[in-house]
mmCIF file of C-alpha atoms and ligand atoms in Angstrom:
data_model
loop_
_atom_site.group_PDB
_atom_site.id
_atom_site.type_symbol
_atom_site.label_atom_id
_atom_site.label_comp_id
_atom_site.label_asym_id
_atom_site.label_seq_id
_atom_site.Cartn_x
_atom_site.Cartn_y
_atom_site.Cartn_z
ATOM 1 C CA MET A 202 91.029 91.653 79.695
ATOM 2 C CA ARG A 203 91.658 94.871 81.604
ATOM 3 C CA THR A 204 88.479 96.042 83.228
ATOM 4 C CA ASP A 205 89.523 99.308 84.808
ATOM 5 C CA GLN A 206 88.060 101.622 82.176
ATOM 6 C CA PRO A 207 85.937 104.059 84.143
ATOM 7 C CA LEU A 208 82.198 104.007 83.604
ATOM 8 C CA PRO A 209 80.154 107.188 83.628
ATOM 9 C CA PRO A 210 79.154 107.887 87.218
ATOM 10 C CA VAL A 211 75.625 107.578 88.663
ATOM 11 C CA GLY A 212 74.248 105.282 85.952
ATOM 12 C CA GLY A 213 70.494 105.670 85.684
ATOM 13 C CA LEU A 214 70.001 107.707 88.851
ATOM 14 C CA ARG A 215 68.965 111.337 88.694
ATOM 15 C CA PRO A 216 71.982 113.658 88.766
ATOM 16 C CA ASP A 217 70.646 115.390 91.893
ATOM 17 C CA VAL A 218 69.775 112.142 93.674
ATOM 18 C CA HIS A 219 72.091 112.768 96.644
ATOM 19 C CA THR A 220 71.839 116.551 96.788
ATOM 20 C CA GLY A 221 71.963 117.836 100.355
ATOM 21 C CA LYS A 222 73.488 114.628 101.685
ATOM 22 C CA VAL A 223 76.900 114.152 103.221
ATOM 23 C CA ALA A 224 78.794 110.908 102.688
ATOM 24 C CA LEU A 225 81.851 109.652 104.551
ATOM 25 C CA VAL A 226 83.870 107.036 102.658
ATOM 26 C CA THR A 227 86.772 105.309 104.408
ATOM 27 C CA GLY A 228 89.590 104.408 102.039
ATOM 28 C CA GLY A 229 88.002 106.880 99.625
ATOM 29 C CA GLY A 230 91.256 107.794 97.862
ATOM 30 C CA THR A 231 91.618 104.610 95.832
ATOM 31 C CA GLY A 232 89.795 101.807 94.043
ATOM 32 C CA ILE A 233 86.261 101.020 95.093
ATOM 33 C CA GLY A 234 86.243 103.775 97.728
ATOM 34 C CA ARG A 235 87.323 106.415 95.234
ATOM 35 C CA ALA A 236 84.707 105.305 92.694
ATOM 36 C CA THR A 237 82.058 105.392 95.426
ATOM 37 C CA ALA A 238 83.056 108.874 96.557
ATOM 38 C CA LEU A 239 82.928 110.046 92.930
ATOM 39 C CA ASP A 240 79.537 108.440 92.290
ATOM 40 C CA LEU A 241 78.005 109.916 95.425
ATOM 41 C CA ALA A 242 79.496 113.331 94.619
ATOM 42 C CA ALA A 243 78.239 113.099 91.032
ATOM 43 C CA GLY A 244 74.777 112.614 92.520
ATOM 44 C CA GLY A 245 75.175 115.820 94.531
ATOM 45 C CA ALA A 246 76.513 114.589 97.890
ATOM 46 C CA SER A 247 79.256 116.424 99.765
ATOM 47 C CA VAL A 248 81.952 113.904 100.515
ATOM 48 C CA VAL A 249 84.508 113.233 103.229
ATOM 49 C CA ILE A 250 87.231 110.710 102.410
ATOM 50 C CA CYS A 251 89.943 109.320 104.649
ATOM 51 C CA GLY A 252 92.896 106.966 104.357
ATOM 52 C CA ARG A 253 96.452 106.799 105.627
ATOM 53 C CA ARG A 254 98.192 108.270 102.571
ATOM 54 C CA PRO A 255 97.444 111.898 101.721
ATOM 55 C CA GLU A 256 98.389 111.679 98.017
ATOM 56 C CA PRO A 257 95.563 109.465 96.719
ATOM 57 C CA LEU A 258 93.098 111.425 98.825
ATOM 58 C CA ALA A 259 94.240 114.693 97.254
ATOM 59 C CA GLU A 260 93.947 113.172 93.761
ATOM 60 C CA ALA A 261 90.429 111.894 94.419
ATOM 61 C CA ALA A 262 89.410 115.261 95.896
ATOM 62 C CA LYS A 263 90.628 116.979 92.734
ATOM 63 C CA GLU A 264 88.424 114.702 90.625
ATOM 64 C CA ILE A 265 85.420 115.324 92.861
ATOM 65 C CA GLU A 266 85.934 119.074 92.727
ATOM 66 C CA ALA A 267 86.243 118.861 88.931
ATOM 67 C CA LEU A 268 82.714 117.419 88.956
ATOM 68 C CA GLY A 269 81.608 120.481 90.910
ATOM 69 C CA GLY A 270 81.443 118.552 94.202
ATOM 70 C CA SER A 271 82.705 119.387 97.695
ATOM 71 C CA CYS A 272 85.256 117.098 99.302
ATOM 72 C CA VAL A 273 87.135 117.111 102.586
ATOM 73 C CA THR A 274 90.127 114.790 102.907
ATOM 74 C CA LEU A 275 91.677 113.450 106.072
ATOM 75 C CA SER A 276 94.806 111.450 106.522
ATOM 76 C CA ALA A 277 93.853 108.946 109.219
ATOM 77 C CA ASP A 278 94.488 105.375 110.321
ATOM 78 C CA ILE A 279 91.030 104.252 111.343
ATOM 79 C CA ARG A 280 92.475 101.473 113.527
ATOM 80 C CA GLU A 281 93.279 104.269 115.992
ATOM 81 C CA GLU A 282 90.166 105.286 117.896
ATOM 82 C CA SER A 283 91.401 108.872 118.227
ATOM 83 C CA HIS A 284 91.668 109.078 114.417
ATOM 84 C CA VAL A 285 88.101 107.830 114.067
ATOM 85 C CA THR A 286 86.941 110.612 116.378
ATOM 86 C CA THR A 287 88.942 113.183 114.434
ATOM 87 C CA VAL A 288 87.460 112.062 111.111
ATOM 88 C CA VAL A 289 83.931 112.428 112.436
ATOM 89 C CA ASP A 290 84.799 115.791 114.073
ATOM 90 C CA ARG A 291 86.091 117.110 110.768
ATOM 91 C CA ALA A 292 83.125 115.826 108.788
ATOM 92 C CA LEU A 293 80.669 117.459 111.184
ATOM 93 C CA ASP A 294 82.688 120.699 111.330
ATOM 94 C CA ALA A 295 82.748 120.878 107.545
ATOM 95 C CA PHE A 296 79.197 119.852 106.690
ATOM 96 C CA GLY A 297 77.190 119.576 109.932
ATOM 97 C CA ARG A 298 75.821 116.097 109.203
ATOM 98 C CA ILE A 299 76.670 112.629 107.906
ATOM 99 C CA ASP A 300 73.928 110.804 106.015
ATOM 100 C CA VAL A 301 75.869 107.993 104.413
ATOM 101 C CA LEU A 302 78.801 106.032 105.807
ATOM 102 C CA VAL A 303 80.682 103.665 103.507
ATOM 103 C CA ASN A 304 82.981 101.390 105.517
ATOM 104 C CA ASN A 305 85.249 100.582 102.604
ATOM 105 C CA ALA A 306 88.781 100.631 104.076
ATOM 106 C CA GLY A 307 90.145 97.123 104.370
ATOM 107 C CA GLY A 308 92.876 94.817 103.278
ATOM 108 C CA GLN A 309 94.654 91.578 103.887
ATOM 109 C CA PHE A 310 97.440 89.397 102.624
ATOM 110 C CA SER A 311 96.991 85.984 101.090
ATOM 111 C CA ALA A 312 98.446 83.072 103.079
ATOM 112 C CA PRO A 313 97.666 79.430 103.855
ATOM 113 C CA ALA A 314 95.532 79.415 107.004
ATOM 114 C CA GLU A 315 98.079 77.543 109.088
ATOM 115 C CA GLU A 316 100.727 80.156 108.284
ATOM 116 C CA ILE A 317 98.730 83.158 109.465
ATOM 117 C CA SER A 318 100.325 84.307 112.719
ATOM 118 C CA PRO A 319 98.180 85.588 115.575
ATOM 119 C CA GLY A 320 99.521 89.071 114.781
ATOM 120 C CA GLY A 321 98.598 88.756 111.108
ATOM 121 C CA TRP A 322 95.129 87.530 111.994
ATOM 122 C CA ARG A 323 94.672 90.393 114.434
ATOM 123 C CA ALA A 324 95.904 93.004 111.923
ATOM 124 C CA VAL A 325 93.266 91.978 109.400
ATOM 125 C CA HIS A 326 90.402 91.679 111.886
ATOM 126 C CA ARG A 327 91.392 94.905 113.611
ATOM 127 C CA LEU A 328 90.905 96.827 110.378
ATOM 128 C CA ALA A 329 87.965 94.944 108.857
ATOM 129 C CA VAL A 330 85.935 94.454 112.028
ATOM 130 C CA GLU A 331 87.109 96.618 114.929
ATOM 131 C CA ALA A 332 87.906 99.808 113.010
ATOM 132 C CA THR A 333 84.721 99.397 110.993
ATOM 133 C CA TRP A 334 82.700 99.069 114.181
ATOM 134 C CA ALA A 335 84.468 102.029 115.824
ATOM 135 C CA MET A 336 83.646 104.225 112.824
ATOM 136 C CA THR A 337 80.082 102.972 112.568
ATOM 137 C CA ARG A 338 79.397 103.524 116.260
ATOM 138 C CA GLU A 339 80.887 107.031 116.236
ATOM 139 C CA VAL A 340 78.937 108.101 113.134
ATOM 140 C CA ALA A 341 75.698 106.536 114.361
ATOM 141 C CA ARG A 342 75.850 108.078 117.832
ATOM 142 C CA ARG A 343 76.960 111.549 116.787
ATOM 143 C CA ALA A 344 75.360 112.049 113.372
ATOM 144 C CA MET A 345 72.680 109.500 112.509
ATOM 145 C CA ILE A 346 70.792 108.580 115.684
ATOM 146 C CA PRO A 347 70.238 112.259 116.593
ATOM 147 C CA ARG A 348 68.767 112.931 113.120
ATOM 148 C CA ARG A 349 66.838 109.656 113.056
ATOM 149 C CA SER A 350 68.192 108.773 109.620
ATOM 150 C CA GLY A 351 71.185 107.388 107.807
ATOM 151 C CA ALA A 352 72.569 104.607 105.643
ATOM 152 C CA VAL A 353 75.628 102.584 106.600
ATOM 153 C CA PHE A 354 77.401 100.287 104.142
ATOM 154 C CA PHE A 355 79.809 97.471 104.880
ATOM 155 C CA ILE A 356 82.023 95.712 102.355
ATOM 156 C CA ALA A 357 82.287 91.935 102.410
ATOM 157 C CA PHE A 358 83.595 89.358 99.956
ATOM 158 C CA SER A 359 82.113 87.089 97.352
ATOM 159 C CA PRO A 360 82.263 84.082 97.263
ATOM 160 C CA ARG A 361 80.755 84.307 100.730
ATOM 161 C CA ARG A 362 81.560 80.886 102.165
ATOM 162 C CA GLY A 363 85.335 81.017 102.229
ATOM 163 C CA ILE A 364 88.206 81.818 99.883
ATOM 164 C CA PRO A 365 91.462 79.841 99.829
ATOM 165 C CA GLY A 366 94.293 81.932 101.316
ATOM 166 C CA PHE A 367 91.822 84.306 102.948
ATOM 167 C CA ALA A 368 90.781 82.514 106.158
ATOM 168 C CA HIS A 369 91.391 85.632 108.252
ATOM 169 C CA ALA A 370 89.883 88.088 105.783
ATOM 170 C CA ALA A 371 86.827 86.074 104.740
ATOM 171 C CA SER A 372 85.924 85.341 108.362
ATOM 172 C CA ALA A 373 86.284 89.041 109.187
ATOM 173 C CA ARG A 374 83.919 89.939 106.348
ATOM 174 C CA ALA A 375 81.443 87.320 107.553
ATOM 175 C CA ALA A 376 81.449 89.243 110.828
ATOM 176 C CA VAL A 377 80.568 92.516 109.134
ATOM 177 C CA GLU A 378 77.827 90.842 107.105
ATOM 178 C CA ASN A 379 76.309 89.686 110.354
ATOM 179 C CA LEU A 380 76.813 93.158 111.835
ATOM 180 C CA ALA A 381 74.825 94.730 108.998
ATOM 181 C CA ALA A 382 71.989 92.293 109.647
ATOM 182 C CA GLY A 383 72.038 92.685 113.426
ATOM 183 C CA LEU A 384 72.210 96.473 113.352
ATOM 184 C CA SER A 385 69.156 96.637 111.127
ATOM 185 C CA LEU A 386 67.215 94.987 113.946
ATOM 186 C CA GLU A 387 68.378 97.604 116.412
ATOM 187 C CA TRP A 388 68.683 100.742 114.321
ATOM 188 C CA SER A 389 65.665 100.617 112.029
ATOM 189 C CA ARG A 390 63.901 102.400 114.877
ATOM 190 C CA TYR A 391 66.271 105.305 114.281
ATOM 191 C CA GLY A 392 65.670 105.302 110.543
ATOM 192 C CA ILE A 393 69.172 103.948 109.912
ATOM 193 C CA ARG A 394 69.634 101.348 107.201
ATOM 194 C CA THR A 395 72.597 98.970 107.390
ATOM 195 C CA VAL A 396 73.514 97.108 104.229
ATOM 196 C CA CYS A 397 76.419 94.888 103.336
ATOM 197 C CA VAL A 398 77.765 94.866 99.785
ATOM 198 C CA ALA A 399 79.796 91.808 98.800
ATOM 199 C CA PRO A 400 81.948 92.391 95.714
ATOM 200 C CA GLY A 401 83.567 89.594 93.775
ATOM 201 C CA THR A 402 87.009 90.248 92.391
ATOM 202 C CA ILE A 403 87.191 93.859 91.322
ATOM 203 C CA ALA A 404 90.027 95.182 89.141
ATOM 204 C CA THR A 405 91.552 97.907 91.292
ATOM 205 C CA GLY A 406 95.065 99.192 91.903
ATOM 206 C CA GLY A 407 94.896 97.403 95.277
ATOM 207 C CA LEU A 408 94.314 94.115 93.477
ATOM 208 C CA ASP A 409 97.155 94.797 91.007
ATOM 209 C CA ASP A 410 99.543 95.788 93.807
ATOM 210 C CA HIS A 411 98.893 92.877 96.146
ATOM 211 C CA TYR A 412 98.065 89.913 93.908
ATOM 212 C CA THR A 413 99.758 88.237 90.945
ATOM 213 C CA PRO A 414 98.500 88.095 87.359
ATOM 214 C CA GLU A 415 98.036 84.336 87.960
ATOM 215 C CA ASP A 416 95.734 85.077 90.933
ATOM 216 C CA ARG A 417 93.819 87.465 88.746
ATOM 217 C CA GLU A 418 93.432 84.965 85.907
ATOM 218 C CA ARG A 419 92.294 82.261 88.315
ATOM 219 C CA TRP A 420 89.664 84.583 89.784
ATOM 220 C CA GLU A 421 88.556 85.683 86.324
ATOM 221 C CA ARG A 422 88.018 82.050 85.297
ATOM 222 C CA SER A 423 85.602 81.575 88.189
ATOM 223 C CA VAL A 424 83.277 84.395 87.104
ATOM 224 C CA PRO A 425 80.264 83.253 85.067
ATOM 225 C CA LEU A 426 80.025 86.658 83.372
ATOM 226 C CA GLY A 427 83.613 86.146 82.240
ATOM 227 C CA ARG A 428 85.287 89.291 83.513
ATOM 228 C CA LEU A 429 86.497 90.851 86.721
ATOM 229 C CA GLY A 430 84.375 93.617 88.148
ATOM 230 C CA ARG A 431 85.037 97.325 87.813
ATOM 231 C CA PRO A 432 85.053 99.678 90.807
ATOM 232 C CA GLU A 433 82.057 101.378 89.180
ATOM 233 C CA ASP A 434 80.101 98.108 89.300
ATOM 234 C CA VAL A 435 80.297 98.376 93.088
ATOM 235 C CA SER A 436 80.021 102.135 93.455
ATOM 236 C CA GLY A 437 76.938 102.282 91.215
ATOM 237 C CA LEU A 438 75.252 99.753 93.467
ATOM 238 C CA ILE A 439 76.140 101.697 96.615
ATOM 239 C CA SER A 440 74.884 104.911 95.031
ATOM 240 C CA PHE A 441 71.598 103.195 94.231
ATOM 241 C CA LEU A 442 71.317 101.707 97.728
ATOM 242 C CA ALA A 443 71.997 105.133 99.265
ATOM 243 C CA SER A 444 69.291 106.731 97.124
ATOM 244 C CA PRO A 445 65.556 106.891 97.830
ATOM 245 C CA GLN A 446 65.164 103.951 95.402
ATOM 246 C CA GLY A 447 67.069 101.829 97.894
ATOM 247 C CA SER A 448 65.088 102.951 100.914
ATOM 248 C CA TYR A 449 63.400 99.577 101.581
ATOM 249 C CA ILE A 450 66.679 97.661 101.616
ATOM 250 C CA THR A 451 68.334 96.995 104.954
ATOM 251 C CA GLY A 452 69.800 94.182 107.023
ATOM 252 C CA THR A 453 70.923 92.187 104.043
ATOM 253 C CA THR A 454 73.893 91.541 101.794
ATOM 254 C CA VAL A 455 73.827 92.488 98.140
ATOM 255 C CA VAL A 456 76.319 90.547 96.037
ATOM 256 C CA VAL A 457 77.959 92.212 93.016
ATOM 257 C CA ASP A 458 80.234 89.579 91.523
ATOM 258 C CA GLY A 459 79.269 88.528 87.997
ATOM 259 C CA GLY A 460 77.801 85.307 89.378
ATOM 260 C CA ALA A 461 80.916 84.149 91.281
ATOM 261 C CA ASP A 462 78.990 83.406 94.480
ATOM 262 C CA ALA A 463 76.652 81.125 92.548
ATOM 263 C CA TRP A 464 79.660 79.267 91.147
ATOM 264 C CA GLY A 465 81.835 79.331 94.285
ATOM 265 C CA ALA A 466 85.604 79.443 94.702
ATOM 266 C CA GLY A 467 85.722 75.683 94.938
ATOM 267 C CA HIS A 468 85.982 74.743 91.256
ATOM 268 C CA PRO A 469 88.157 72.908 90.635
ATOM 269 C CA VAL A 470 88.341 71.663 94.214
ATOM 270 C CA PRO A 471 91.724 72.120 95.892
ATOM 271 C CA ASP A 472 94.236 69.264 95.614
ATOM 272 C CA VAL A 473 93.595 66.636 98.241
ATOM 273 C CA PRO A 474 95.960 63.684 98.911
ATOM 274 C CA HIS A 475 94.644 60.497 97.321
ATOM 275 C CA HIS A 476 94.344 58.612 100.660
ATOM 276 C CA LEU A 477 91.812 61.197 101.827
ATOM 277 C CA THR A 478 89.609 60.837 98.786
ATOM 278 C CA THR A 479 89.036 57.052 99.077
ATOM 279 C CA PRO A 480 87.865 56.007 102.525
ATOM 280 C CA ASP A 481 89.139 52.431 102.034
ATOM 281 C CA SER A 482 92.705 53.567 101.586
ATOM 282 C CA SER A 483 92.782 55.784 104.682
ATOM 283 C CA PRO A 484 96.018 55.092 106.597
ATOM 284 C CA ASN A 485 93.967 55.006 109.794
ATOM 285 C CA LYS A 486 91.164 52.736 108.597
ATOM 286 C CA ASP A 487 92.257 49.767 110.741
ATOM 287 C CA ASN A 488 93.192 51.932 113.647
ATOM 288 C CA PRO A 489 90.588 54.640 114.015
HETATM 289 C C1 LIG B 789 87.498 88.117 96.494
HETATM 290 C C2 LIG B 789 88.300 88.946 97.440
HETATM 291 C C3 LIG B 789 89.509 89.626 96.793
HETATM 292 C C4 LIG B 789 89.911 90.746 97.625
HETATM 293 C C5 LIG B 789 90.784 91.639 97.132
HETATM 294 C C6 LIG B 789 91.130 92.816 97.899
HETATM 295 O O1 LIG B 789 90.805 93.033 99.032
HETATM 296 S S1 LIG B 789 92.057 93.915 97.020
HETATM 297 C C7 LIG B 789 92.506 95.137 98.216
HETATM 298 C C8 LIG B 789 93.913 94.847 98.517
HETATM 299 N N1 LIG B 789 94.461 95.852 99.380
HETATM 300 C C9 LIG B 789 94.995 95.392 100.516
HETATM 301 O O2 LIG B 789 94.949 94.236 100.832
HETATM 302 C C10 LIG B 789 95.667 96.398 101.349
HETATM 303 C C11 LIG B 789 97.061 95.929 101.671
HETATM 304 N N2 LIG B 789 97.187 95.054 102.821
HETATM 305 C C12 LIG B 789 97.628 95.507 104.008
HETATM 306 O O3 LIG B 789 97.824 96.710 104.183
HETATM 307 C C13 LIG B 789 97.921 94.451 105.055
HETATM 308 O O4 LIG B 789 97.666 93.197 104.534
HETATM 309 C C14 LIG B 789 97.236 94.621 106.403
HETATM 310 C C15 LIG B 789 95.776 94.926 106.239
HETATM 311 C C16 LIG B 789 97.364 93.401 107.238
HETATM 312 C C17 LIG B 789 98.006 95.732 107.032
HETATM 313 O O5 LIG B 789 98.325 95.538 108.371
HETATM 314 P P1 LIG B 789 99.563 96.189 109.125
HETATM 315 O O6 LIG B 789 99.966 97.488 108.474
HETATM 316 O O7 LIG B 789 99.205 96.185 110.546
HETATM 317 O O8 LIG B 789 100.648 95.139 108.755
HETATM 318 P P2 LIG B 789 102.028 94.851 109.432
HETATM 319 O O9 LIG B 789 103.068 94.877 108.345
HETATM 320 O O10 LIG B 789 102.264 95.697 110.656
HETATM 321 O O11 LIG B 789 101.827 93.339 109.884
HETATM 322 C C18 LIG B 789 100.889 92.956 110.871
HETATM 323 C C19 LIG B 789 100.914 91.456 110.967
HETATM 324 O O12 LIG B 789 100.503 90.882 109.715
HETATM 325 C C20 LIG B 789 101.503 89.969 109.270
HETATM 326 N N3 LIG B 789 101.610 89.998 107.827
HETATM 327 C C21 LIG B 789 101.591 91.098 107.030
HETATM 328 N N4 LIG B 789 101.744 90.731 105.747
HETATM 329 C C22 LIG B 789 101.880 89.359 105.738
HETATM 330 C C23 LIG B 789 102.049 88.390 104.705
HETATM 331 N N5 LIG B 789 102.123 88.740 103.421
HETATM 332 N N6 LIG B 789 102.118 87.083 105.067
HETATM 333 C C24 LIG B 789 102.031 86.700 106.344
HETATM 334 N N7 LIG B 789 101.879 87.592 107.364
HETATM 335 C C25 LIG B 789 101.802 88.899 107.055
HETATM 336 C C26 LIG B 789 102.784 90.469 109.892
HETATM 337 O O13 LIG B 789 103.771 89.454 109.953
HETATM 338 C C27 LIG B 789 102.290 90.887 111.264
HETATM 339 O O14 LIG B 789 102.105 89.767 112.098
HETATM 340 P P3 LIG B 789 103.140 89.426 113.314
HETATM 341 O O15 LIG B 789 104.499 89.416 112.680
HETATM 342 O O16 LIG B 789 102.944 90.562 114.277
HETATM 343 O O17 LIG B 789 102.648 88.122 113.827
HETATM 344 N N1 LIG B 790 89.281 94.594 94.836
HETATM 345 C C1 LIG B 790 88.583 93.492 95.152
HETATM 346 O O1 LIG B 790 88.555 92.507 94.421
HETATM 347 C C2 LIG B 790 87.782 93.445 96.406
HETATM 348 C C3 LIG B 790 87.949 94.356 97.402
HETATM 349 N N2 LIG B 790 87.192 94.256 98.531
HETATM 350 C C4 LIG B 790 87.353 95.210 99.600
HETATM 351 O O2 LIG B 790 86.939 96.483 99.136
HETATM 352 C C5 LIG B 790 87.674 97.498 99.811
HETATM 353 C C6 LIG B 790 88.384 98.375 98.802
HETATM 354 O O3 LIG B 790 89.300 97.571 98.075
HETATM 355 P P1 LIG B 790 90.136 98.074 96.826
HETATM 356 O O4 LIG B 790 89.589 99.372 96.354
HETATM 357 O O5 LIG B 790 90.228 96.948 95.894
HETATM 358 O O6 LIG B 790 91.584 98.208 97.443
HETATM 359 P P2 LIG B 790 92.478 99.417 97.926
HETATM 360 O O7 LIG B 790 93.700 98.795 98.527
HETATM 361 O O8 LIG B 790 92.653 100.394 96.816
HETATM 362 O O9 LIG B 790 91.570 100.099 99.033
HETATM 363 C C7 LIG B 790 91.768 100.053 100.377
HETATM 364 C C8 LIG B 790 91.642 101.470 100.889
HETATM 365 O O10 LIG B 790 91.577 101.435 102.305
HETATM 366 C C9 LIG B 790 92.484 102.390 102.837
HETATM 367 N N3 LIG B 790 92.962 101.893 104.112
HETATM 368 C C10 LIG B 790 93.601 100.724 104.349
HETATM 369 N N4 LIG B 790 93.928 100.626 105.643
HETATM 370 C C11 LIG B 790 93.457 101.745 106.238
HETATM 371 C C12 LIG B 790 93.488 102.226 107.572
HETATM 372 N N5 LIG B 790 94.072 101.522 108.532
HETATM 373 N N6 LIG B 790 92.915 103.423 107.837
HETATM 374 C C13 LIG B 790 92.332 104.148 106.847
HETATM 375 N N7 LIG B 790 92.275 103.733 105.575
HETATM 376 C C14 LIG B 790 92.829 102.549 105.278
HETATM 377 C C15 LIG B 790 93.598 102.474 101.801
HETATM 378 O O11 LIG B 790 94.275 103.710 101.844
HETATM 379 P P3 LIG B 790 95.698 103.851 102.599
HETATM 380 O O12 LIG B 790 96.501 102.655 102.178
HETATM 381 O O13 LIG B 790 96.220 105.152 102.131
HETATM 382 O O14 LIG B 790 95.375 103.869 104.050
HETATM 383 C C16 LIG B 790 92.832 102.347 100.513
HETATM 384 O O15 LIG B 790 92.373 103.604 100.078
HETATM 385 C C17 LIG B 790 88.622 96.762 100.751
HETATM 386 O O16 LIG B 790 88.008 96.624 101.998
HETATM 387 C C18 LIG B 790 88.771 95.426 100.062
HETATM 388 O O17 LIG B 790 89.234 94.427 100.940
HETATM 389 C C19 LIG B 790 86.228 93.314 98.686
HETATM 390 C C20 LIG B 790 86.024 92.381 97.726
HETATM 391 C C21 LIG B 790 86.815 92.355 96.526
#
């Protein structure tokens, strides 16, 4: 079943729920980031979106402007610290404040753990953890701590305990989950909330481009609600969490996955050689 039919933005929130706020969404030109930028803009926020490719950013900006929203786009690779600074400069020049940061940019490749090279590991962690921290720190220091308010979102994965083929990526997302929790201990005193959102498998162009239909079917089979998620399932949650209705939520992870985390990626369990499943037949049993 294709699940990428757009939902109406904002859901049950008031249409002016984010009026006067400014939101920065990394990777806001596509998929979950684009849906989030649209949802926040539909609630009245001015939006800044960045990503490496200008074309999807321009498309998303057009959609936001068609809703009557304001959008600034920036072509930037957030793994470069100078680009992070430029993004925040431009956001502050354009709108004078940043109230909501959505650390959405991320990506990985699927590979057996033992085949992930040190460079491949580093590439994934550099984007998911280091670039996310660089952006968070820059926004907090320059825009949120001075105003004593803000909401920062991090994107993790569900299932949360590990995903076959994703050793690098799932461990990186565990780091950002912990970051959201730890920052809430330090930044609540500044009125900054830090929340991690852990989507299950969401039907986006990124998923179509980088994974096979077989991957998709396998993931779909592991979802108790019986379908993959839609970008709007995630963006609606972020819009809620960014709103006054979400103002008592911080330092935690909210899972939006159709029940996949409850089920786990481990059914059926991966193939294991027979000699490992019966202790008596272990080749090393007489010679431990
Ligand atoms: C439930 C969760 C479901 C989640 C779904 C989604 O997230 S959907 C969203 C889906 N969207 C996305 O995932 C976004 C698309 N993904 C990406 O853009 C990349 O995966 C990236 C994030 C690593 C980009 O990093 P980059 O531009 O820096 O990449 P680079 O080319 O410069 O290579 C750097 C290192 O990585 C290595 N390497 C690369 N590919 C493979 C491979 N297939 N195999 C093995 N290794 C690979 C490469 O060899 C090199 O290591 P070396 O040789 O130096 O040891
Ligand atoms: N789809 C899914 O099932 C799930 C996705 N996620 C995560 O949610 C986020 C969004 O995923 P999704 O919408 O599916 O996929 P996309 O591939 O569409 O989104 C990734 C976005 O990040 C941007 N991006 C990637 N690298 C950089 C970089 N170095 N600097 C700036 N921007 C960058 C991309 O733009 P550009 O390439 O132009 O730079 C793109 O807009 C990702 O972090 C993903 O890992 C989490 C759980 C499940």
